[in-house]
Every structure is written in C-alpha cells, then in structure tokens.
mmCIF file of C-alpha atoms in Angstrom:
data_model
loop_
_atom_site.group_PDB
_atom_site.id
_atom_site.type_symbol
_atom_site.label_atom_id
_atom_site.label_comp_id
_atom_site.label_asym_id
_atom_site.label_seq_id
_atom_site.Cartn_x
_atom_site.Cartn_y
_atom_site.Cartn_z
ATOM 1 C CA MET A 1 8.711 -18.575 -6.243
ATOM 2 C CA LEU A 2 7.612 -15.272 -4.695
ATOM 3 C CA PHE A 3 3.999 -16.445 -4.881
ATOM 4 C CA SER A 4 4.616 -20.035 -3.836
ATOM 5 C CA PRO A 5 3.491 -21.130 -0.353
ATOM 6 C CA TYR A 6 6.001 -21.669 2.421
ATOM 7 C CA THR A 7 5.437 -23.801 5.515
ATOM 8 C CA ILE A 8 7.158 -23.604 8.891
ATOM 9 C CA ARG A 9 6.035 -26.157 11.472
ATOM 10 C CA ASP A 10 2.256 -26.318 10.977
ATOM 11 C CA VAL A 11 1.864 -22.760 9.635
ATOM 12 C CA THR A 12 1.669 -22.158 5.878
ATOM 13 C CA PHE A 13 2.127 -18.694 4.390
ATOM 14 C CA LYS A 14 0.301 -18.307 1.073
ATOM 15 C CA ASN A 15 3.320 -16.583 -0.465
ATOM 16 C CA ARG A 16 6.858 -15.534 0.480
ATOM 17 C CA ILE A 17 6.118 -11.845 0.960
ATOM 18 C CA VAL A 18 6.567 -10.640 4.534
ATOM 19 C CA MET A 19 5.700 -7.202 5.846
ATOM 20 C CA SER A 20 8.786 -6.223 7.812
ATOM 21 C CA PRO A 21 8.174 -4.935 11.352
ATOM 22 C CA MET A 22 8.246 -1.123 11.302
ATOM 23 C CA CYS A 23 7.547 1.119 14.290
ATOM 24 C CA MET A 24 4.426 3.231 13.865
ATOM 25 C CA TYR A 25 4.712 5.326 17.058
ATOM 26 C CA ALA A 26 0.911 5.451 17.007
ATOM 27 C CA CYS A 27 -0.098 4.631 20.601
ATOM 28 C CA ASP A 28 -1.827 7.905 21.332
ATOM 29 C CA GLY A 29 -2.579 6.895 24.914
ATOM 30 C CA GLU A 30 1.099 6.107 25.568
ATOM 31 C CA ASP A 31 -0.072 2.895 27.234
ATOM 32 C CA GLY A 32 1.067 0.346 24.640
ATOM 33 C CA THR A 33 -2.446 -0.567 23.510
ATOM 34 C CA VAL A 34 -3.647 -1.154 19.956
ATOM 35 C CA HIS A 35 -5.392 1.834 18.385
ATOM 36 C CA ASN A 36 -7.451 2.272 15.228
ATOM 37 C CA TRP A 37 -4.332 3.203 13.264
ATOM 38 C CA HIS A 38 -2.860 -0.258 13.886
ATOM 39 C CA LEU A 39 -6.088 -1.993 12.876
ATOM 40 C CA VAL A 40 -6.294 -0.081 9.592
ATOM 41 C CA HIS A 41 -2.567 -0.189 8.844
ATOM 42 C CA TYR A 42 -1.991 -3.924 9.214
ATOM 43 C CA ALA A 43 -5.339 -5.147 7.875
ATOM 44 C CA THR A 44 -4.819 -3.069 4.716
ATOM 45 C CA ARG A 45 -1.641 -5.006 3.899
ATOM 46 C CA ALA A 46 -3.537 -8.249 4.462
ATOM 47 C CA VAL A 47 -6.137 -7.096 1.933
ATOM 48 C CA GLY A 48 -3.182 -6.313 -0.335
ATOM 49 C CA GLN A 49 -2.237 -10.030 -0.262
ATOM 50 C CA VAL A 50 0.898 -9.991 1.888
ATOM 51 C CA GLY A 51 1.534 -13.549 3.079
ATOM 52 C CA LEU A 52 2.892 -12.773 6.547
ATOM 53 C CA ILE A 53 2.570 -9.509 8.421
ATOM 54 C CA ILE A 54 4.925 -8.928 11.348
ATOM 55 C CA VAL A 55 3.727 -6.327 13.802
ATOM 56 C CA GLU A 56 6.207 -3.648 14.817
ATOM 57 C CA ALA A 57 8.649 -3.865 17.738
ATOM 58 C CA THR A 58 6.363 -4.474 20.719
ATOM 59 C CA ALA A 59 7.864 -3.777 24.114
ATOM 60 C CA VAL A 60 7.993 -6.510 26.733
ATOM 61 C CA THR A 61 8.382 -3.899 29.509
ATOM 62 C CA PRO A 62 7.346 -0.234 29.760
ATOM 63 C CA GLN A 63 11.002 0.625 30.309
ATOM 64 C CA GLY A 64 11.925 -1.217 27.111
ATOM 65 C CA ARG A 65 10.015 1.033 24.727
ATOM 66 C CA ILE A 66 11.883 2.969 22.065
ATOM 67 C CA SER A 67 9.327 5.735 22.634
ATOM 68 C CA VAL A 68 6.234 6.175 24.790
ATOM 69 C CA ARG A 69 4.124 5.729 21.628
ATOM 70 C CA ASP A 70 5.282 2.143 21.041
ATOM 71 C CA LEU A 71 3.038 -0.891 21.176
ATOM 72 C CA GLY A 72 3.376 -2.985 24.308
ATOM 73 C CA ILE A 73 2.841 -6.536 25.466
ATOM 74 C CA TRP A 74 3.933 -6.207 29.096
ATOM 75 C CA ASP A 75 0.433 -6.478 30.549
ATOM 76 C CA ASP A 76 -2.514 -8.839 30.077
ATOM 77 C CA ASN A 77 -4.612 -5.762 29.307
ATOM 78 C CA HIS A 78 -2.827 -5.598 25.942
ATOM 79 C CA ILE A 79 -4.147 -8.984 24.819
ATOM 80 C CA ASP A 80 -7.666 -7.981 23.748
ATOM 81 C CA GLY A 81 -6.513 -5.252 21.351
ATOM 82 C CA LEU A 82 -3.877 -7.530 19.862
ATOM 83 C CA ARG A 83 -6.473 -10.294 19.461
ATOM 84 C CA THR A 84 -8.719 -7.896 17.535
ATOM 85 C CA LEU A 85 -5.764 -7.177 15.247
ATOM 86 C CA THR A 86 -4.916 -10.845 14.609
ATOM 87 C CA THR A 87 -8.568 -11.599 13.867
ATOM 88 C CA LEU A 88 -8.778 -8.795 11.286
ATOM 89 C CA VAL A 89 -5.635 -9.984 9.519
ATOM 90 C CA HIS A 90 -6.688 -13.639 9.551
ATOM 91 C CA GLU A 91 -10.062 -12.711 8.031
ATOM 92 C CA GLN A 92 -8.184 -11.408 4.982
ATOM 93 C CA GLY A 93 -6.193 -14.617 4.495
ATOM 94 C CA ALA A 94 -2.809 -13.536 5.851
ATOM 95 C CA LYS A 95 -0.762 -14.865 8.737
ATOM 96 C CA ILE A 96 0.447 -12.494 11.423
ATOM 97 C CA GLY A 97 3.516 -12.387 13.646
ATOM 98 C CA ILE A 98 4.744 -10.050 16.357
ATOM 99 C CA GLN A 99 8.220 -8.777 17.105
ATOM 100 C CA LEU A 100 9.041 -8.918 20.828
ATOM 101 C CA ALA A 101 11.486 -6.175 21.750
ATOM 102 C CA HIS A 102 13.374 -4.286 24.427
ATOM 103 C CA ALA A 103 15.133 -1.070 23.432
ATOM 104 C CA GLY A 104 17.912 -1.233 26.033
ATOM 105 C CA ARG A 105 20.120 1.859 25.941
ATOM 106 C CA LYS A 106 18.184 3.271 22.966
ATOM 107 C CA ALA A 107 14.983 3.686 24.999
ATOM 108 C CA THR A 108 13.788 7.289 25.196
ATOM 109 C CA VAL A 109 11.163 6.827 27.908
ATOM 110 C CA SER A 110 11.557 8.658 31.214
ATOM 111 C CA GLY A 111 13.192 6.944 34.161
ATOM 112 C CA GLU A 112 16.085 4.524 34.332
ATOM 113 C CA ILE A 113 17.247 2.782 31.168
ATOM 114 C CA ILE A 114 19.276 -0.424 31.186
ATOM 115 C CA ALA A 115 21.940 -2.111 29.078
ATOM 116 C CA PRO A 116 24.646 -4.758 29.443
ATOM 117 C CA SER A 117 27.221 -2.010 30.074
ATOM 118 C CA PRO A 118 26.942 1.681 31.042
ATOM 119 C CA ILE A 119 27.814 3.071 27.596
ATOM 120 C CA PRO A 120 25.511 5.597 25.854
ATOM 121 C CA PHE A 121 24.707 5.180 22.161
ATOM 122 C CA ASP A 122 26.068 8.662 21.414
ATOM 123 C CA GLU A 123 26.570 12.021 23.086
ATOM 124 C CA THR A 124 22.892 12.927 22.694
ATOM 125 C CA MET A 125 21.561 9.935 24.625
ATOM 126 C CA ARG A 126 21.569 8.983 28.283
ATOM 127 C CA THR A 127 24.031 6.627 29.941
ATOM 128 C CA PRO A 128 22.228 3.391 30.832
ATOM 129 C CA LYS A 129 22.531 1.481 34.059
ATOM 130 C CA GLU A 130 24.529 -1.739 33.814
ATOM 131 C CA MET A 131 22.091 -4.586 34.287
ATOM 132 C CA THR A 132 22.346 -6.707 37.402
ATOM 133 C CA LYS A 133 21.712 -10.432 37.252
ATOM 134 C CA GLU A 134 18.295 -9.716 38.728
ATOM 135 C CA ASP A 135 17.608 -7.257 35.900
ATOM 136 C CA ILE A 136 18.652 -9.906 33.394
ATOM 137 C CA GLU A 137 16.404 -12.537 34.929
ATOM 138 C CA GLU A 138 13.447 -10.146 35.048
ATOM 139 C CA THR A 139 13.930 -9.202 31.401
ATOM 140 C CA ILE A 140 14.146 -12.822 30.258
ATOM 141 C CA HIS A 141 10.913 -13.474 32.160
ATOM 142 C CA ALA A 142 9.330 -10.434 30.466
ATOM 143 C CA PHE A 143 10.122 -11.879 27.036
ATOM 144 C CA GLN A 144 8.581 -15.173 28.116
ATOM 145 C CA GLN A 145 5.427 -13.468 29.339
ATOM 146 C CA GLY A 146 5.260 -11.470 26.118
ATOM 147 C CA ALA A 147 5.364 -14.737 24.186
ATOM 148 C CA ARG A 148 2.570 -16.165 26.345
ATOM 149 C CA ARG A 149 0.406 -13.121 25.648
ATOM 150 C CA ALA A 150 1.216 -13.316 21.932
ATOM 151 C CA LYS A 151 -0.046 -16.894 21.892
ATOM 152 C CA GLU A 152 -3.227 -15.907 23.723
ATOM 153 C CA ALA A 153 -3.767 -13.060 21.247
ATOM 154 C CA GLY A 154 -3.677 -15.487 18.309
ATOM 155 C CA PHE A 155 -0.369 -14.693 16.601
ATOM 156 C CA ASP A 156 1.055 -17.251 14.178
ATOM 157 C CA VAL A 157 4.736 -16.268 14.476
ATOM 158 C CA ILE A 158 6.978 -14.724 17.113
ATOM 159 C CA GLU A 159 10.091 -12.809 16.119
ATOM 160 C CA ILE A 160 12.648 -11.942 18.795
ATOM 161 C CA HIS A 161 14.243 -8.568 18.069
ATOM 162 C CA ALA A 162 18.008 -9.031 18.430
ATOM 163 C CA ALA A 163 19.005 -6.336 15.920
ATOM 164 C CA HIS A 164 19.452 -2.600 15.368
ATOM 165 C CA GLY A 165 21.315 -1.825 18.557
ATOM 166 C CA TYR A 166 18.505 -2.682 20.950
ATOM 167 C CA LEU A 167 18.995 -4.651 24.149
ATOM 168 C CA ILE A 168 19.718 -8.157 22.854
ATOM 169 C CA ASN A 169 21.975 -6.765 20.120
ATOM 170 C CA GLU A 170 23.812 -4.818 22.834
ATOM 171 C CA PHE A 171 24.594 -8.082 24.609
ATOM 172 C CA LEU A 172 25.810 -9.756 21.409
ATOM 173 C CA SER A 173 28.248 -7.069 20.269
ATOM 174 C CA PRO A 174 31.674 -6.512 21.872
ATOM 175 C CA LEU A 175 31.223 -2.794 21.168
ATOM 176 C CA THR A 176 28.409 -2.546 23.706
ATOM 177 C CA ASN A 177 28.991 -5.497 26.034
ATOM 178 C CA LYS A 178 32.033 -4.972 28.254
ATOM 179 C CA ARG A 179 30.854 -7.308 31.010
ATOM 180 C CA THR A 180 33.293 -9.661 32.726
ATOM 181 C CA ASP A 181 30.679 -12.021 34.168
ATOM 182 C CA GLU A 182 28.879 -14.989 32.578
ATOM 183 C CA TYR A 183 27.034 -12.679 30.149
ATOM 184 C CA GLY A 184 30.142 -11.051 28.693
ATOM 185 C CA GLY A 185 33.240 -11.994 26.729
ATOM 186 C CA GLU A 186 32.876 -15.373 25.069
ATOM 187 C CA ASN A 187 29.430 -15.693 26.659
ATOM 188 C CA ARG A 188 27.806 -12.712 24.934
ATOM 189 C CA TYR A 189 25.288 -15.049 23.252
ATOM 190 C CA ARG A 190 24.014 -16.321 26.602
ATOM 191 C CA PHE A 191 21.359 -13.624 27.096
ATOM 192 C CA LEU A 192 19.724 -14.362 23.734
ATOM 193 C CA SER A 193 20.080 -18.087 24.325
ATOM 194 C CA GLU A 194 18.217 -17.874 27.624
ATOM 195 C CA ILE A 195 15.482 -15.736 26.057
ATOM 196 C CA ILE A 196 14.990 -18.307 23.298
ATOM 197 C CA GLU A 197 14.717 -21.113 25.842
ATOM 198 C CA ALA A 198 12.277 -19.126 27.991
ATOM 199 C CA VAL A 199 10.083 -18.310 24.994
ATOM 200 C CA LYS A 200 10.045 -21.941 23.877
ATOM 201 C CA GLU A 201 8.600 -22.966 27.248
ATOM 202 C CA VAL A 202 5.354 -21.155 26.375
ATOM 203 C CA TRP A 203 5.452 -21.060 22.544
ATOM 204 C CA ASN A 204 5.607 -23.962 20.072
ATOM 205 C CA GLY A 205 4.878 -22.086 16.842
ATOM 206 C CA PRO A 206 7.289 -20.654 14.265
ATOM 207 C CA LEU A 207 10.087 -18.691 15.919
ATOM 208 C CA PHE A 208 12.156 -16.078 14.071
ATOM 209 C CA VAL A 209 15.073 -13.960 15.285
ATOM 210 C CA ARG A 210 16.005 -10.654 13.655
ATOM 211 C CA ILE A 211 19.735 -9.921 13.718
ATOM 212 C CA SER A 212 22.109 -7.160 12.628
ATOM 213 C CA ALA A 213 24.659 -9.197 10.694
ATOM 214 C CA HIS A 214 27.303 -6.451 10.558
ATOM 215 C CA ASP A 215 28.257 -3.752 13.082
ATOM 216 C CA TYR A 216 30.024 -1.599 10.439
ATOM 217 C CA HIS A 217 32.880 -0.966 12.858
ATOM 218 C CA PRO A 218 36.441 -2.359 12.743
ATOM 219 C CA ASP A 219 36.140 -3.797 16.247
ATOM 220 C CA GLY A 220 32.577 -5.047 15.828
ATOM 221 C CA LEU A 221 30.886 -8.194 14.604
ATOM 222 C CA THR A 222 30.640 -9.260 10.955
ATOM 223 C CA VAL A 223 28.543 -11.830 9.149
ATOM 224 C CA LYS A 224 31.169 -14.478 9.944
ATOM 225 C CA ASP A 225 30.445 -14.033 13.633
ATOM 226 C CA TYR A 226 26.715 -14.212 12.987
ATOM 227 C CA VAL A 227 27.100 -17.488 11.096
ATOM 228 C CA GLU A 228 28.263 -18.984 14.389
ATOM 229 C CA TYR A 229 25.422 -17.340 16.316
ATOM 230 C CA ALA A 230 22.970 -18.612 13.682
ATOM 231 C CA LYS A 231 24.219 -22.174 14.127
ATOM 232 C CA GLN A 232 23.466 -21.887 17.832
ATOM 233 C CA MET A 233 20.018 -20.433 17.148
ATOM 234 C CA LYS A 234 19.236 -23.283 14.770
ATOM 235 C CA ALA A 235 20.348 -25.825 17.381
ATOM 236 C CA GLN A 236 17.960 -24.181 19.841
ATOM 237 C CA GLY A 237 15.030 -24.542 17.472
ATOM 238 C CA VAL A 238 14.851 -21.115 15.819
ATOM 239 C CA ASP A 239 13.114 -21.591 12.472
ATOM 240 C CA LEU A 240 14.305 -18.565 10.500
ATOM 241 C CA ILE A 241 16.865 -15.761 10.807
ATOM 242 C CA ASP A 242 15.636 -12.348 9.618
ATOM 243 C CA VAL A 243 18.877 -10.751 8.452
ATOM 244 C CA SER A 244 19.273 -6.987 8.777
ATOM 245 C CA SER A 245 22.399 -5.041 9.776
ATOM 246 C CA GLY A 246 23.827 -2.054 11.621
ATOM 247 C CA ALA A 247 22.603 0.442 14.246
ATOM 248 C CA VAL A 248 24.423 -0.963 17.273
ATOM 249 C CA VAL A 249 26.776 2.046 17.138
ATOM 250 C CA PRO A 250 26.700 5.177 14.967
ATOM 251 C CA ALA A 251 28.153 4.259 11.564
ATOM 252 C CA LYS A 252 28.083 5.313 7.945
ATOM 253 C CA ILE A 253 26.331 2.595 5.930
ATOM 254 C CA ASP A 254 26.516 2.428 2.156
ATOM 255 C CA ALA A 255 22.912 1.440 1.470
ATOM 256 C CA TYR A 256 21.926 0.388 -2.042
ATOM 257 C CA PRO A 257 19.296 -1.992 -3.493
ATOM 258 C CA GLY A 258 19.713 -5.401 -1.896
ATOM 259 C CA TYR A 259 22.747 -4.376 0.162
ATOM 260 C CA GLN A 260 21.904 -6.768 3.010
ATOM 261 C CA VAL A 261 21.001 -9.764 0.843
ATOM 262 C CA PRO A 262 24.582 -11.173 0.818
ATOM 263 C CA PHE A 263 24.378 -11.444 4.617
ATOM 264 C CA ALA A 264 21.183 -13.515 4.392
ATOM 265 C CA GLU A 265 22.754 -15.628 1.670
ATOM 266 C CA THR A 266 25.927 -16.302 3.670
ATOM 267 C CA ILE A 267 24.049 -17.274 6.816
ATOM 268 C CA ARG A 268 21.653 -19.494 4.866
ATOM 269 C CA ARG A 269 24.531 -21.299 3.175
ATOM 270 C CA GLU A 270 27.031 -21.578 6.009
ATOM 271 C CA ALA A 271 24.682 -22.108 8.964
ATOM 272 C CA ASN A 272 22.211 -24.167 6.910
ATOM 273 C CA VAL A 273 19.223 -22.308 8.308
ATOM 274 C CA PRO A 274 16.337 -20.557 6.508
ATOM 275 C CA THR A 275 16.729 -16.795 6.220
ATOM 276 C CA GLY A 276 14.711 -13.733 5.354
ATOM 277 C CA ALA A 277 16.208 -11.011 3.164
ATOM 278 C CA VAL A 278 15.429 -7.370 3.916
ATOM 279 C CA GLY A 279 16.618 -3.923 2.902
ATOM 280 C CA LEU A 280 15.803 -1.831 -0.190
ATOM 281 C CA ILE A 281 13.997 -4.674 -1.934
ATOM 282 C CA THR A 282 11.454 -2.858 -4.082
ATOM 283 C CA SER A 283 10.511 -4.933 -7.144
ATOM 284 C CA GLY A 284 9.049 -8.338 -7.846
ATOM 285 C CA LEU A 285 11.906 -9.182 -10.196
ATOM 286 C CA GLN A 286 14.463 -8.361 -7.507
ATOM 287 C CA ALA A 287 12.611 -10.510 -4.978
ATOM 288 C CA GLU A 288 12.294 -13.400 -7.421
ATOM 289 C CA GLU A 289 16.027 -13.328 -8.172
ATOM 290 C CA ILE A 290 16.828 -13.605 -4.459
ATOM 291 C CA LEU A 291 14.585 -16.638 -4.053
ATOM 292 C CA ARG A 292 15.488 -18.381 -7.324
ATOM 293 C CA ASN A 293 19.208 -18.141 -6.615
ATOM 294 C CA GLY A 294 18.811 -19.592 -3.139
ATOM 295 C CA ARG A 295 19.881 -16.441 -1.345
ATOM 296 C CA ALA A 296 16.949 -16.384 1.109
ATOM 297 C CA ASP A 297 13.655 -18.145 1.790
ATOM 298 C CA LEU A 298 11.363 -15.209 2.559
ATOM 299 C CA ILE A 299 11.340 -11.616 1.304
ATOM 300 C CA PHE A 300 10.801 -8.918 3.928
ATOM 301 C CA ILE A 301 9.383 -5.726 2.457
ATOM 302 C CA GLY A 302 9.490 -2.543 4.522
ATOM 303 C CA ARG A 303 9.109 0.976 3.219
ATOM 304 C CA GLU A 304 7.873 -0.166 -0.170
ATOM 305 C CA LEU A 305 4.782 -1.496 1.614
ATOM 306 C CA LEU A 306 4.336 1.883 3.282
ATOM 307 C CA ARG A 307 4.286 3.501 -0.145
ATOM 308 C CA ASN A 308 2.134 0.797 -1.711
ATOM 309 C CA PRO A 309 -0.055 -1.439 0.481
ATOM 310 C CA TYR A 310 -0.873 -3.468 -2.641
ATOM 311 C CA TRP A 311 2.741 -4.161 -3.562
ATOM 312 C CA PRO A 312 2.039 -7.899 -4.042
ATOM 313 C CA LYS A 313 -0.255 -6.962 -6.938
ATOM 314 C CA THR A 314 2.488 -4.788 -8.447
ATOM 315 C CA ALA A 315 5.034 -7.588 -8.026
ATOM 316 C CA SER A 316 2.718 -10.184 -9.568
ATOM 317 C CA SER A 317 2.212 -7.996 -12.626
ATOM 318 C CA GLU A 318 5.985 -7.645 -13.041
ATOM 319 C CA LEU A 319 6.338 -11.425 -12.901
ATOM 320 C CA GLY A 320 3.384 -12.185 -15.156
ATOM 321 C CA ILE A 321 1.505 -13.930 -12.343
ATOM 322 C CA SER A 322 -2.270 -13.732 -11.982
ATOM 323 C CA LEU A 323 -2.950 -12.799 -8.365
ATOM 324 C CA GLU A 324 -6.482 -13.423 -7.127
ATOM 325 C CA ALA A 325 -8.197 -10.245 -6.020
ATOM 326 C CA PRO A 326 -10.207 -9.774 -2.855
ATOM 327 C CA LYS A 327 -13.790 -10.184 -4.080
ATOM 328 C CA PRO A 328 -14.840 -6.559 -3.394
ATOM 329 C CA TYR A 329 -11.888 -5.379 -5.540
ATOM 330 C CA VAL A 330 -12.322 -7.661 -8.555
ATOM 331 C CA ARG A 331 -13.597 -4.894 -10.856
ATOM 332 C CA GLY A 332 -10.501 -2.797 -10.283
ATOM 333 C CA TRP A 333 -7.886 -5.538 -10.027
#
C-alpha cells in the first residue's frame, strides 16, 4: 500500500509517502524568499521518489515567523521563488504542498508578538500581546492571502498549521486561550474555523490541517477533544488531518517509534476522516503496517528523509517492491 497511488479531489499522489514540513531556517536574506538551499533540498526528495512534499512552515505575516530565517508568503514578491520551487518538484514527478503558519507567542522576531492570551510559553520567552478582534481579522485575512499566493505559485496542496503550540494551536487549547469573548471558552475552535472558510474562498484544491492531538498536560486537550475538532474540520471540507502532538506548553513526552500513530488511528476511526501518521516512522515495514491496518491514509516522514533523501528506495527494497529509478540513476539503482 505504501507505493499505491492516493487521490484527493483531482490530485493524485503516486505513492503514500509524504515529506513532513520541517523548518530549514535557510532564508539568508531574512526576507522570507526562496534560496538555493530550498531548491536543492526539496527537489532532491522529489528525485528520491517521495509522492508529496510539503514545504516547511511558511509565515503568512512577518510577525508570524518562528525566526527571521523562515520562509514567507506574506508578500506577492514571494510568489516567483515559490513558483520556481513547485516547477522543479513537478518536473521530477512529485506533488508539492505548503504549510501556512503563524508562530503566535513562539515567534522570536523583533517587535510585538501576538497570541490569544498574554501568557508566555516559558520563562525564557516574551509575553505576547492579547490579540484584539482587529488583530484576529487581519490574521485570518493573511492566511487567505497566503493561500491565494500558494495557488498562484502552483502548489497542489495547502496545509494549515494548527499544531506545535503556534498561533492556531494556542487558540484551540484551554492552556493558552483564556479569552472570555467569542474566541474563547467553548468557542476556541472559531479562529481555525474562520481561517478554513477564508482559505476555501480562494483555494479549491486538497486542504490539510496539522494538529497536536495531545497537550501532555492534565488540564489540556487529548485526542478525544481532537476527534470533535476533526469532525468539524471534515464538515468544513478539510480533506485530511495530519496528526502530530505536543509543544503547546513545555512537557515531557515519551517518544518512541510510532508513538503518535494511535492518535491518527483514533481520529480516522471516530471522526471518519482521512489522516496522516507522523513521528519516528523510519522503515518501510513500519509504514506498511500502519496503512494495512487502517491506522492512517498517508505516511509523513520527517527526519528520516533528512538522513536519507532516497528513503522511498530503501522502503521499497524492504517491501520487495521494484521502484522505478529516475533515468539518470538507473545504473546505480
């Protein structure tokens, strides 16, 4: 199954291997633009036969960057570089997505940082400003404009980053959202909901959302809460939930091979929505087990693809599958 095609809307991925979005911090000009590193990095994984490559967290505002070296999509000037990247990846037979992001209180750029409530991540980080309704509206519009630019740049998939303690995740969790207005309490999902609707106004392709399915805190959210959120996302037209966990507050996480897969499995089963599994998945056999047992629909590979850009070849050998080589590599394949 790992090497079977998978179709969402009118986009078909040649296999179920997804390069997970991973920050590269490689924007030397600190202006959010694509540099040679990005062109080499992502195109290499396309040559390596990854089915879908998702570009790292790409900031929808300058203020929303995790660091000043993050990619950006807050300005039309970013489109040309991103279009060059999508063209390179498409030439090698892969599909390409982009993760639209805002770091919220975890931003380390200079100037004011914003969050749903004025609570710092920890004692080493700054206290954010509580967002006004105007701030909220401007940020929703920024996500929409990011989606428009992604479409113009030729991306096949958009993933909204609602995980890992960044801005949208901060609205979802009761640990970080202490608001008493229409974006707090029982309405913590509203911010994400309005972003989804805004994005859909300008984007009709496959739409993913990455979530953190467990806060790892006694007063935080668990996968049961995210089943309910996932049902709402599905009703809004989200095609797949990319299921990660943690990082909304400091926490000790017992990470082991496949430790997040049960979250993807639970959401897939109980919300009846396609999911992606991610987190210490390193072998073809492990990936195949996840798919064959109906625990997820796509396999997101992160650090293993940093170590081995040709991991699909390694996985195919483990599974006894003959994977077609790029023609220039046939002699060594």
